[in-house]
Amino acid sequence: MAWRHHLLGLTTVGLLASALWAQRDPPADEVLIRSADLPPDAVWLESLDLRLMSCDWQTPQAGKSVEGNPLKLHGVTYPHGVGSHARSEFNIDLKGAATRFLAMVGVDDEKQGQGSVVFRVWVDGKVVIETGTLRGGDEPKLISLDLTGAKRLGLVIDDADQSIDSDHGDWAGALIKLVAGTELRPVAIRGPVEPPVPVEPPIEMWSVTQTPPAPAIHGPRVTGATPGRPFLFRIPATGEAPLTFAAEGLPPGLRLDSATGVISGALAAEGTTDVMLTVRGPKGASSRKLTIIGGQHKLCQTPPLGWNSWNVFAGAIDEVKVRATAEAMVSSGLAAHGYVYVNIDDHWEAGRDAAGRIQTDPAKFPNMLALCDYVHSLGLKIGIYSSPGPTTCGGRTASWQHELLDAQQYAAWGFDYLKYDWCSYGDVVRDEPDGLPKLQKPYRVMREALDQVDRDIVFSFCQYGMGEVWKWGAELGGNCWRTTGDITDTWDSMSRIGFAQDGHEQYAGPGHWNDPDMLVVGKVGWGRPRANRMTPNEQVTHITLWVLQAAPLLLGCDLTQLDEFTLNLMCNDEVLDVHQDPLGKAAGRKARDGQQEIWARALSDGTLAVGLFNRGRDAADVTVKWADVGLAGEQPVRDLWARKDVGRHADGYTGRVPAHGARLIKVGAAR
Ligand code: GLA
């Protein structure tokens, strides 16, 4: 292989990038990074604490590829370096002692031509090197970066195209040269490499304070239930009080409370019925069709809207908080816009009785039956959590070998939703061969158990996407399935998860949805509620992505302390109508240009919902070309966050998008 041209094509940004551009024969730097021996006054990157290097698949490996093979780029094996996987970040405090960073970077040969990554090197809060897309099989690139006087070094391997599949990035031969004779040594530090973007005002957004006094119906346009099982549907409606409700053509077995708008009873038979709902108030009346589908496994015709306790309360959840949350879901107006599930996560469980029945923690949940009744009395639904192993992720009693008993107990209490984790299951099946049957078994077992009880319970898999669950979650009777690990309220976490969902959209549809985890807007904190760590525009990106992807919108914040921004984000009915669209087509990525992305989904009225995203650190004009989203000719465009028509546009639409922000538009004339 030629000792040349690796440096060509590297983009440098900023003054510190005095990389060596000239072609050399052979470059001294390459001799160093291919060597087995450490030069004087230098440290191998792999000698730093790699536990602090993030990695979205497996863990970073010292001196090896992420899969544990010798580090190999374009046929050359490197005795030293670090193998990682996009997205990967490593933050290093140089202690002012570094003079140069050297590495050969690319996608490891173990992927045999697959994978595509971008390497970025940050120095003191600025990107100084960006490699551009490097695909499997491409020539690797040499990084030789002057670090004189630099304090912090940040090493990032980012996903380039599509998903992070096969993105095995190597920092091959990576070393940091030091000032001659220094005793100081660089150390790995915690925290994201990328500093937070400055907080800018959010994009123009319609405000809940603008809710018109005239009545209007929101939420799902289609819902399903099993005949003979308890049915509950609260008609979400806004408008000046008092509101009264009517329903024309309700199927046999159902009745409407005209004062509360709650439809209850039990469907008498299978089949599809179109019901005309009407809401009346002092300022007028409004009607909207609701399709009710009776049949087995017809739940979640649209993705769930609600709340889950984990991201705000974690182990500190108790009945008092659940009641307060349910009340706040109604009093805040969330329920009027369609939010309905109040879901208890982990930490309600406390052992089993002599008959094997699961017990609640008496100090926290003294009376689960009464709690479920109370939540139902508000027209809302209630969810619970368990795991297929002996213990939950929080170390509490889980469903191992008690699945049917547990399902019966959930039904007897009156639960409507089960989030079913994976924790501790791996321990009890350690000796079973790895593969899909092993991954699927606990979900099959619980599905069978749920089918045996006399209550409709939404089944949510929480196994982090193992075995590409999106490909088989629906077949196993899952109503939604987590596609990722746990989210947190940082741009890094949320955007990494949200933008990695491309390709999963083909597996979502009415009754079965991808779940990139619960929402991290508003006050979250896993037991210590606090202000959100994302900027308003980052939160707009979060909700825009989840809405387009038809992911469950389960708020993870304290509903008793909702601020106006969060309400505006969650209660925009035009945005929620995209989320709840009965066609149930989830969005995928349609175009990508550097830090800008276009995602789109088709809607049942023949229009298209399009997200314009700016992952960059500066405001930018983002353009959707009609050709990229399958459209041609002049199209009317409506800005859904602002709820304003923004004209007719011939070839595409360009919107100004703040740093880390998004816009959501609806394109085309409704049928
Ligand atoms: C896992 C899940 C979280 C939460 C906790 C509870 O980490 O991914 O969403 O349910 O378990 O312990």
XYZ file of C-alpha atoms and ligand atoms in Angstrom:
683
model
C 0.000 0.000 0.000
C 1.269 3.460 -0.865
C 2.482 5.714 1.939
C 0.572 8.642 0.530
C -2.638 10.470 0.056
C -4.220 9.656 3.415
C -4.252 13.263 4.427
C -5.911 14.452 1.277
C -9.563 15.076 1.594
C -9.533 15.818 5.321
C -11.413 18.987 6.104
C -9.819 21.145 8.700
C -11.587 23.847 10.566
C -9.901 26.409 12.792
C -6.350 27.385 13.431
C -5.154 24.454 15.438
C -5.338 22.152 12.492
C -1.806 22.362 11.303
C -2.050 18.832 10.006
C 0.589 17.705 7.599
C -0.871 17.917 4.158
C 2.076 17.174 2.022
C 2.512 13.762 0.540
C 5.519 12.117 2.085
C 7.321 8.945 1.382
C 6.956 7.451 3.972
C 5.548 9.900 6.530
C 7.280 9.665 9.861
C 3.889 9.864 11.577
C 2.698 6.701 9.916
C 5.800 4.866 10.993
C 4.998 5.852 14.577
C 1.379 4.779 14.555
C 2.140 1.447 12.930
C 4.822 0.670 15.454
C 4.435 -1.772 18.312
C 6.704 0.406 20.467
C 5.706 3.622 22.154
C 7.937 6.548 21.181
C 9.450 8.566 24.041
C 7.222 11.284 25.565
C 3.944 9.857 24.240
C 0.920 7.866 25.425
C -1.191 5.418 23.458
C -4.840 6.456 23.351
C -5.800 2.989 24.546
C -3.952 3.550 27.852
C -6.551 6.174 28.899
C -9.686 5.116 30.771
C -11.816 3.771 27.902
C -14.779 3.278 30.224
C -15.381 6.984 29.653
C -15.534 6.574 25.876
C -19.170 6.290 24.776
C -20.082 3.761 22.110
C -23.537 2.956 20.751
C -22.861 -0.754 20.247
C -20.700 -2.993 22.448
C -17.776 -1.298 24.237
C -14.564 0.326 22.991
C -11.623 -2.060 22.793
C -7.992 -1.321 23.635
C -5.707 -2.437 20.810
C -8.568 -4.245 19.045
C -11.567 -3.615 16.843
C -14.932 -3.234 18.564
C -15.544 -6.920 17.838
C -12.218 -7.914 19.386
C -10.223 -8.550 16.185
C -6.826 -7.044 15.401
C -7.284 -3.405 14.325
C -7.156 -3.476 10.540
C -7.698 -0.687 8.027
C -7.369 -1.236 4.280
C -5.271 -4.349 4.756
C -2.895 -2.853 7.342
C -2.880 -4.182 10.892
C -2.131 -1.782 13.728
C -0.699 -3.136 16.978
C -2.213 -0.247 18.954
C -5.284 1.953 18.887
C -8.920 1.859 19.924
C -11.794 0.141 18.128
C -15.178 1.721 18.751
C -18.591 2.057 17.174
C -20.573 5.085 16.056
C -21.723 7.051 17.786
C -18.675 7.274 20.016
C -17.286 10.163 22.040
C -14.144 10.507 24.104
C -13.221 13.580 26.084
C -9.615 14.082 27.169
C -8.037 16.633 29.502
C -4.593 17.136 27.977
C -3.189 18.823 31.106
C -1.489 21.264 28.757
C 1.182 18.637 28.144
C 0.345 17.481 24.607
C 2.084 18.461 21.408
C 0.416 16.281 18.758
C -2.370 13.758 18.201
C -1.764 11.018 15.673
C -4.136 8.344 14.397
C -5.193 6.516 11.271
C -8.981 6.496 11.052
C -11.525 4.509 9.074
C -14.031 1.663 9.189
C -12.386 -1.565 10.365
C -11.830 -4.243 7.717
C -13.883 -6.671 9.842
C -16.990 -5.081 8.272
C -15.812 -6.034 4.772
C -16.934 -2.940 2.981
C -19.978 -2.097 5.074
C -20.488 0.854 7.406
C -20.037 4.604 7.017
C -18.745 7.034 9.592
C -17.426 10.546 10.054
C -14.547 11.252 12.437
C -14.516 14.608 14.163
C -11.771 15.944 16.357
C -12.582 18.723 18.779
C -10.037 20.944 20.477
C -11.126 23.298 23.229
C -14.777 23.331 22.197
C -14.277 23.624 18.419
C -14.266 21.078 15.622
C -10.798 21.214 14.083
C -10.892 18.122 11.897
C -13.762 16.484 10.092
C -12.975 13.586 7.795
C -16.116 13.592 5.685
C -17.821 10.254 5.127
C -15.538 7.233 5.348
C -17.098 4.000 4.152
C -16.029 0.448 4.782
C -13.252 -0.347 2.328
C -12.300 3.328 1.799
C -8.679 4.397 2.229
C -8.260 5.401 5.853
C -7.135 8.921 6.700
C -4.192 10.054 8.731
C -4.806 12.588 11.450
C -1.752 14.494 12.587
C -2.832 17.417 14.676
C -0.742 20.013 16.484
C -1.937 20.219 20.095
C 0.540 22.754 21.430
C -1.220 24.776 24.121
C -4.496 22.854 23.776
C -6.429 21.947 26.930
C -9.139 19.554 25.786
C -9.236 16.976 23.029
C -12.554 15.460 21.935
C -12.703 12.417 19.678
C -16.004 11.646 17.969
C -17.021 8.893 15.567
C -20.365 9.823 14.084
C -22.822 7.895 11.986
C -22.667 9.091 8.365
C -25.437 7.504 6.299
C -28.536 5.566 7.240
C -28.324 3.742 10.556
C -25.309 2.998 12.737
C -25.221 -0.617 11.498
C -21.650 -1.783 10.782
C -20.154 1.559 11.843
C -17.018 0.025 13.376
C -14.707 3.048 13.551
C -11.025 2.700 14.485
C -8.633 5.208 15.989
C -5.820 2.989 14.742
C -2.334 3.538 16.173
C -3.698 6.554 18.041
C -1.220 8.297 20.308
C -0.706 11.651 21.968
C 2.794 13.080 21.860
C 3.827 15.051 24.934
C 6.168 17.911 25.774
C 9.642 16.398 26.193
C 10.340 15.300 29.723
C 6.926 16.216 31.163
C 5.529 14.260 34.096
C 1.984 15.301 33.217
C -0.303 12.765 31.566
C -3.593 13.331 29.701
C -6.673 11.884 31.425
C -10.075 10.846 30.115
C -12.945 12.916 31.487
C -16.699 12.527 31.639
C -19.257 14.475 29.661
C -20.110 15.139 26.051
C -17.445 16.455 23.723
C -19.829 18.866 22.079
C -20.543 21.896 24.276
C -24.242 22.840 24.548
C -25.536 25.260 21.929
C -26.490 28.709 23.179
C -30.151 28.955 24.183
C -32.024 30.771 21.430
C -35.729 31.579 21.419
C -37.787 28.706 20.043
C -39.252 28.783 16.534
C -42.593 30.515 16.168
C -45.112 28.298 17.944
C -48.834 28.391 18.347
C -49.690 28.751 22.033
C -52.322 26.870 24.028
C -53.515 30.253 25.216
C -54.798 30.704 21.647
C -57.135 27.702 21.949
C -60.377 28.903 20.403
C -63.521 29.039 22.573
C -65.463 27.169 19.871
C -65.631 23.436 20.637
C -63.369 21.010 18.770
C -62.648 17.270 18.966
C -59.070 15.964 18.984
C -57.137 12.752 19.501
C -57.476 9.439 17.680
C -59.902 9.060 14.764
C -59.761 5.314 15.092
C -59.713 3.040 18.123
C -59.995 -0.698 18.670
C -61.039 -3.120 21.393
C -61.872 -6.777 21.960
C -65.610 -7.510 22.131
C -66.752 -8.442 25.622
C -63.893 -6.658 27.380
C -64.189 -3.310 29.192
C -64.157 -0.420 26.708
C -63.151 3.111 27.667
C -62.733 6.126 25.393
C -62.698 9.692 26.633
C -63.543 12.041 23.757
C -60.752 14.633 23.796
C -62.284 18.054 23.230
C -61.482 21.714 23.784
C -63.747 24.756 23.889
C -65.405 27.054 26.355
C -67.201 25.123 29.133
C -69.655 23.643 29.702
C -69.246 21.081 26.929
C -71.737 18.320 26.228
C -71.264 15.319 23.999
C -73.274 13.200 21.599
C -72.394 10.078 19.624
C -74.431 8.904 16.676
C -74.228 5.269 15.611
C -72.435 3.784 18.608
C -72.050 0.023 18.165
C -74.105 -2.214 20.476
C -72.683 -2.538 23.969
C -71.315 0.993 24.224
C -72.850 4.050 25.890
C -71.811 7.670 26.153
C -71.894 9.881 29.218
C -72.991 13.115 27.562
C -71.623 15.283 30.386
C -68.084 13.829 30.498
C -67.696 12.580 26.932
C -66.643 9.156 28.191
C -67.735 6.170 26.097
C -67.783 2.927 28.087
C -69.309 -0.549 28.164
C -68.107 -3.539 26.137
C -68.416 -4.098 22.394
C -71.030 -6.747 21.685
C -69.497 -7.954 18.429
C -66.561 -7.795 16.048
C -66.627 -5.354 13.163
C -65.923 -1.772 12.181
C -68.338 1.034 13.038
C -68.146 4.690 12.074
C -69.499 6.835 14.884
C -70.234 10.553 14.529
C -69.116 12.373 17.663
C -70.386 15.843 18.435
C -69.305 18.305 21.080
C -71.458 21.318 21.953
C -70.647 24.373 24.028
C -71.707 27.994 24.482
C -69.645 28.931 21.403
C -71.033 26.365 18.971
C -70.735 22.713 18.026
C -68.304 20.495 16.181
C -68.446 16.941 14.864
C -65.829 14.382 13.927
C -65.916 10.754 12.868
C -64.495 8.068 15.152
C -64.009 4.590 13.723
C -64.370 1.845 16.321
C -62.880 -1.517 15.408
C -64.051 -4.564 17.354
C -61.845 -7.633 17.221
C -58.979 -9.503 18.810
C -55.629 -7.685 18.903
C -57.011 -4.367 17.675
C -55.469 -2.122 20.341
C -53.277 0.895 19.592
C -54.702 1.745 16.188
C -52.779 4.985 16.707
C -49.631 5.368 18.826
C -50.239 5.837 22.576
C -50.485 9.312 24.106
C -49.846 9.595 27.817
C -47.315 9.652 30.634
C -44.901 7.291 32.364
C -43.401 7.752 35.828
C -39.792 6.719 35.131
C -38.072 9.805 33.710
C -39.335 12.036 36.468
C -39.817 9.907 39.576
C -37.938 6.624 38.939
C -37.871 4.755 42.280
C -39.741 7.545 44.060
C -43.085 6.760 42.419
C -46.087 6.144 44.672
C -49.870 6.248 44.579
C -50.073 9.884 45.667
C -47.985 10.931 42.680
C -49.995 8.763 40.270
C -53.271 10.294 41.443
C -51.831 13.804 41.205
C -50.566 13.022 37.706
C -53.948 11.727 36.546
C -55.658 14.823 37.931
C -53.057 17.057 36.273
C -53.530 15.247 32.955
C -57.110 16.475 33.036
C -56.667 19.902 34.652
C -53.681 20.898 32.469
C -55.714 20.224 29.335
C -53.519 17.335 28.165
C -56.473 14.934 28.253
C -58.518 17.359 26.166
C -55.888 17.015 23.430
C -55.827 13.205 23.540
C -53.431 12.136 26.303
C -54.873 9.174 28.145
C -52.332 6.719 29.625
C -50.996 7.183 33.159
C -48.289 4.524 33.383
C -46.538 3.332 36.524
C -42.998 2.159 35.797
C -40.702 0.118 38.045
C -40.637 0.154 41.877
C -44.232 -0.663 42.732
C -43.523 -4.384 43.378
C -42.729 -6.110 46.670
C -42.494 -9.898 46.653
C -45.225 -12.548 46.340
C -47.687 -14.098 48.747
C -47.868 -17.818 49.555
C -50.004 -18.394 46.444
C -47.366 -16.695 44.293
C -49.410 -13.536 43.743
C -47.396 -10.368 43.156
C -47.647 -7.881 46.029
C -47.441 -4.120 45.865
C -45.037 -2.172 48.039
C -47.549 -1.320 50.806
C -45.925 1.978 51.705
C -46.155 3.202 48.121
C -49.193 1.465 46.617
C -51.540 0.462 49.453
C -54.515 -0.145 47.155
C -53.887 -0.762 43.478
C -57.530 -1.625 42.745
C -58.752 1.694 44.126
C -56.023 3.544 42.240
C -57.003 1.967 38.912
C -60.662 2.740 39.615
C -59.795 6.337 40.359
C -57.817 6.803 37.134
C -60.658 5.201 35.148
C -63.167 7.476 36.859
C -61.404 10.380 35.157
C -61.856 8.653 31.791
C -58.125 7.858 31.681
C -56.250 4.562 31.402
C -53.514 3.196 33.611
C -50.366 1.190 32.920
C -47.946 -1.007 34.833
C -44.434 -2.402 34.435
C -42.666 -5.728 34.858
C -39.756 -7.760 33.551
C -39.516 -11.409 32.407
C -36.593 -12.245 34.707
C -36.806 -12.873 38.450
C -36.145 -9.182 39.174
C -36.839 -5.904 37.413
C -34.122 -3.474 36.359
C -34.656 -1.777 39.706
C -34.143 -5.080 41.554
C -37.807 -5.610 42.481
C -39.863 -8.758 42.037
C -40.551 -9.535 38.390
C -42.617 -12.060 36.444
C -40.253 -15.039 35.922
C -42.380 -18.211 36.044
C -45.410 -16.217 37.246
C -46.473 -14.681 33.958
C -50.070 -15.876 33.920
C -50.619 -15.068 37.584
C -49.240 -11.590 36.976
C -51.352 -10.978 33.889
C -54.416 -12.092 35.855
C -53.509 -9.738 38.671
C -52.992 -6.769 36.324
C -56.397 -7.477 34.782
C -58.053 -7.845 38.180
C -56.655 -4.509 39.319
C -57.777 -2.915 36.043
C -54.549 -2.129 34.199
C -54.718 -1.185 30.530
C -51.045 -1.171 29.529
C -48.021 -3.329 30.342
C -44.429 -2.257 29.748
C -42.410 -5.472 29.809
C -38.641 -5.118 30.228
C -35.811 -7.614 29.752
C -33.813 -7.158 32.946
C -32.452 -10.265 34.701
C -33.971 -12.573 32.074
C -30.568 -13.011 30.429
C -29.266 -14.494 33.696
C -31.821 -17.286 33.846
C -31.379 -18.339 30.212
C -27.607 -17.998 30.103
C -27.187 -21.606 29.014
C -29.680 -21.407 26.173
C -28.203 -20.806 22.723
C -28.253 -17.167 21.631
C -30.578 -16.215 18.839
C -34.050 -14.992 18.068
C -35.975 -17.796 19.832
C -34.237 -16.868 23.078
C -34.942 -13.160 22.600
C -38.568 -13.764 21.671
C -39.577 -16.358 24.223
C -40.423 -14.127 27.190
C -42.596 -11.925 24.977
C -44.418 -14.949 23.564
C -45.040 -16.237 27.074
C -46.463 -12.951 28.306
C -48.483 -12.458 25.108
C -50.152 -15.818 25.739
C -50.804 -14.857 29.335
C -52.369 -11.532 28.343
C -54.553 -13.322 25.817
C -55.943 -15.491 28.573
C -57.220 -12.644 30.723
C -60.489 -10.867 30.279
C -59.119 -7.395 29.764
C -57.511 -5.437 26.937
C -53.927 -4.649 27.909
C -51.588 -2.821 25.549
C -48.332 -4.789 25.339
C -45.147 -2.713 25.188
C -41.804 -4.542 24.763
C -38.836 -2.913 26.462
C -35.856 -4.937 25.277
C -33.856 -2.086 23.752
C -34.066 -3.244 20.137
C -32.185 -6.532 20.572
C -32.408 -8.881 17.609
C -33.873 -6.042 15.517
C -37.147 -6.313 17.387
C -38.852 -3.988 14.897
C -38.765 -6.864 12.409
C -40.708 -9.271 14.625
C -42.364 -7.228 17.378
C -45.694 -7.042 15.543
C -45.737 -10.749 14.725
C -45.311 -11.519 18.425
C -48.249 -9.315 19.334
C -46.350 -6.293 20.594
C -48.198 -2.983 20.371
C -44.903 -1.132 20.641
C -41.280 -2.040 21.136
C -38.339 -0.061 22.365
C -35.756 0.339 19.626
C -32.994 1.769 21.813
C -31.369 1.975 25.213
C -32.535 4.510 27.778
C -32.871 8.154 26.780
C -31.808 11.120 28.860
C -32.538 14.842 28.544
C -29.454 15.869 26.605
C -29.102 16.801 22.965
C -26.526 14.075 22.551
C -28.791 11.327 23.872
C -32.044 12.484 22.305
C -30.641 13.330 18.870
C -28.508 10.187 18.707
C -31.586 8.067 19.361
C -34.046 10.075 17.303
C -31.982 10.365 14.134
C -30.944 6.696 14.267
C -34.488 5.457 13.629
C -34.365 5.646 9.852
C -35.282 2.311 8.280
C -37.521 1.251 11.158
C -40.536 3.080 9.728
C -41.465 0.219 7.409
C -42.257 -1.970 10.438
C -44.662 0.458 12.125
C -48.375 0.661 11.449
C -51.775 0.616 13.136
C -51.518 -1.591 16.224
C -47.717 -1.796 16.330
C -45.207 1.030 16.723
C -41.502 1.686 17.135
C -40.695 3.176 20.531
C -37.462 5.187 20.710
C -38.163 5.671 24.442
C -40.230 8.033 26.535
C -40.192 11.787 26.235
C -37.650 13.976 27.983
C -39.387 17.369 27.856
C -40.477 19.390 30.884
C -39.205 18.708 34.413
C -37.505 15.308 34.456
C -34.834 13.946 36.770
C -35.232 10.245 37.648
C -36.290 10.817 41.244
C -35.078 14.403 41.540
C -37.226 16.513 39.223
C -35.312 19.491 37.852
C -35.266 21.863 34.899
C -34.784 20.219 31.511
C -31.241 20.209 30.137
C -32.245 20.627 26.480
C -32.849 23.989 24.861
C -36.399 24.770 23.701
C -35.366 24.186 20.081
C -33.838 20.831 20.964
C -37.148 19.875 22.562
C -38.971 20.954 19.402
C -36.664 18.597 17.487
C -37.476 15.810 19.958
C -41.243 16.113 19.589
C -41.092 16.700 15.829
C -39.086 13.491 15.365
C -41.308 11.395 17.635
C -44.466 12.759 15.990
C -43.155 12.015 12.502
C -42.002 8.565 13.545
C -45.416 7.740 15.045
C -43.659 6.822 18.275
C -45.576 6.651 21.552
C -45.704 10.114 23.135
C -45.354 9.259 26.799
C -44.478 12.370 28.740
C -41.747 11.730 31.280
C -42.081 14.925 33.287
C -43.916 16.177 36.350
C -47.398 16.996 35.050
C -48.197 18.977 38.181
C -45.482 21.478 37.210
C -46.036 21.963 33.501
C -44.764 25.220 32.045
C -46.386 26.943 29.096
C -43.634 26.002 26.643
C -44.079 22.298 27.393
C -47.840 22.598 27.048
C -47.444 24.361 23.703
C -45.134 21.592 22.579
C -47.502 18.814 23.609
C -50.932 20.303 22.915
C -50.681 21.600 19.353
C -53.616 19.769 17.760
C -52.346 20.144 14.199
C -49.077 18.503 15.235
C -50.915 15.814 17.212
C -53.148 15.126 14.205
C -50.011 14.115 12.301
C -49.010 11.819 15.164
C -52.482 10.300 15.407
C -53.053 10.073 11.666
C -55.161 6.958 10.986
C -53.033 5.862 8.033
C -50.306 5.083 10.578
C -47.367 5.607 8.215
C -44.198 6.452 10.128
C -41.586 8.786 8.663
C -38.152 7.904 7.391
C -35.260 10.091 6.327
C -35.725 11.414 2.793
C -32.623 13.561 2.426
C -29.508 14.502 4.312
C -26.979 17.212 3.640
C -24.304 17.565 6.285
C -26.100 18.515 9.469
C -29.468 19.019 7.767
C -32.076 16.304 7.433
C -35.519 15.918 5.880
C -37.966 13.336 7.231
C -41.472 12.818 5.880
C -44.601 10.719 6.297
C -47.710 10.375 4.180
C -51.020 11.310 5.815
C -54.472 9.872 5.298
C -55.803 13.067 3.658
C -53.276 12.781 0.834
C -50.912 15.416 2.207
C -47.395 14.951 3.475
C -45.927 15.893 6.862
C -42.314 16.986 6.479
C -39.739 17.713 9.169
C -36.883 20.118 8.427
C -34.051 19.456 10.878
C -30.860 21.347 11.632
C -28.427 19.301 13.716
C -25.798 22.020 13.314
C -24.690 24.574 15.865
C -25.762 27.627 13.864
C -29.152 28.644 12.521
C -29.495 27.643 8.869
C -31.881 27.654 5.937
C -33.081 24.087 5.445
C -34.675 23.137 2.137
C -36.952 20.273 1.321
C -36.968 19.579 -2.409
C -40.287 18.218 -3.591
C -38.395 15.684 -5.692
C -36.881 14.197 -2.513
C -40.292 13.550 -0.991
C -42.044 12.302 -4.113
C -43.869 15.515 -5.017
C -43.845 17.700 -8.111
C -45.305 21.074 -9.013
C -46.641 23.894 -6.881
C -47.770 22.857 -3.428
C -49.502 24.707 -0.596
C -47.471 24.624 2.610
C -48.636 25.036 6.197
C -46.290 25.530 9.139
C -47.751 23.232 11.805
C -45.857 24.537 14.832
C -46.907 28.103 13.992
C -50.269 26.919 12.589
C -49.965 29.303 9.664
C -50.183 28.908 5.918
C -46.862 29.894 4.401
C -47.760 30.111 0.726
C -47.516 27.931 -2.358
C -44.106 26.721 -3.431
C -42.990 25.308 -6.754
C -39.901 23.115 -6.312
C -39.546 22.876 -2.601
C -39.697 24.857 0.597
C -36.947 26.578 2.539
C -37.348 27.387 6.207
C -35.012 29.051 8.666
C -34.214 26.507 11.369
C -32.424 27.439 14.601
C -29.391 25.493 15.861
C -30.467 21.977 16.937
C -34.004 22.935 15.918
C -36.758 21.727 13.639
C -39.790 22.863 11.686
C -42.773 20.746 10.797
C -44.771 21.486 7.662
C -47.757 19.974 5.952
C -47.479 19.923 2.183
C -50.217 19.571 -0.400
C -53.957 20.076 -0.529
C -56.064 17.768 1.621
C -58.379 15.444 -0.287
C -35.055 0.082 32.184
C -35.988 0.761 31.197
C -36.439 2.089 31.766
C -37.136 1.847 33.099
C -36.197 1.109 34.042
C -36.894 0.690 35.327
O -33.890 0.801 32.331
O -35.361 0.959 29.966
O -37.314 2.736 30.864
O -38.291 1.095 32.889
O -35.684 -0.067 33.440
O -36.040 0.075 36.236
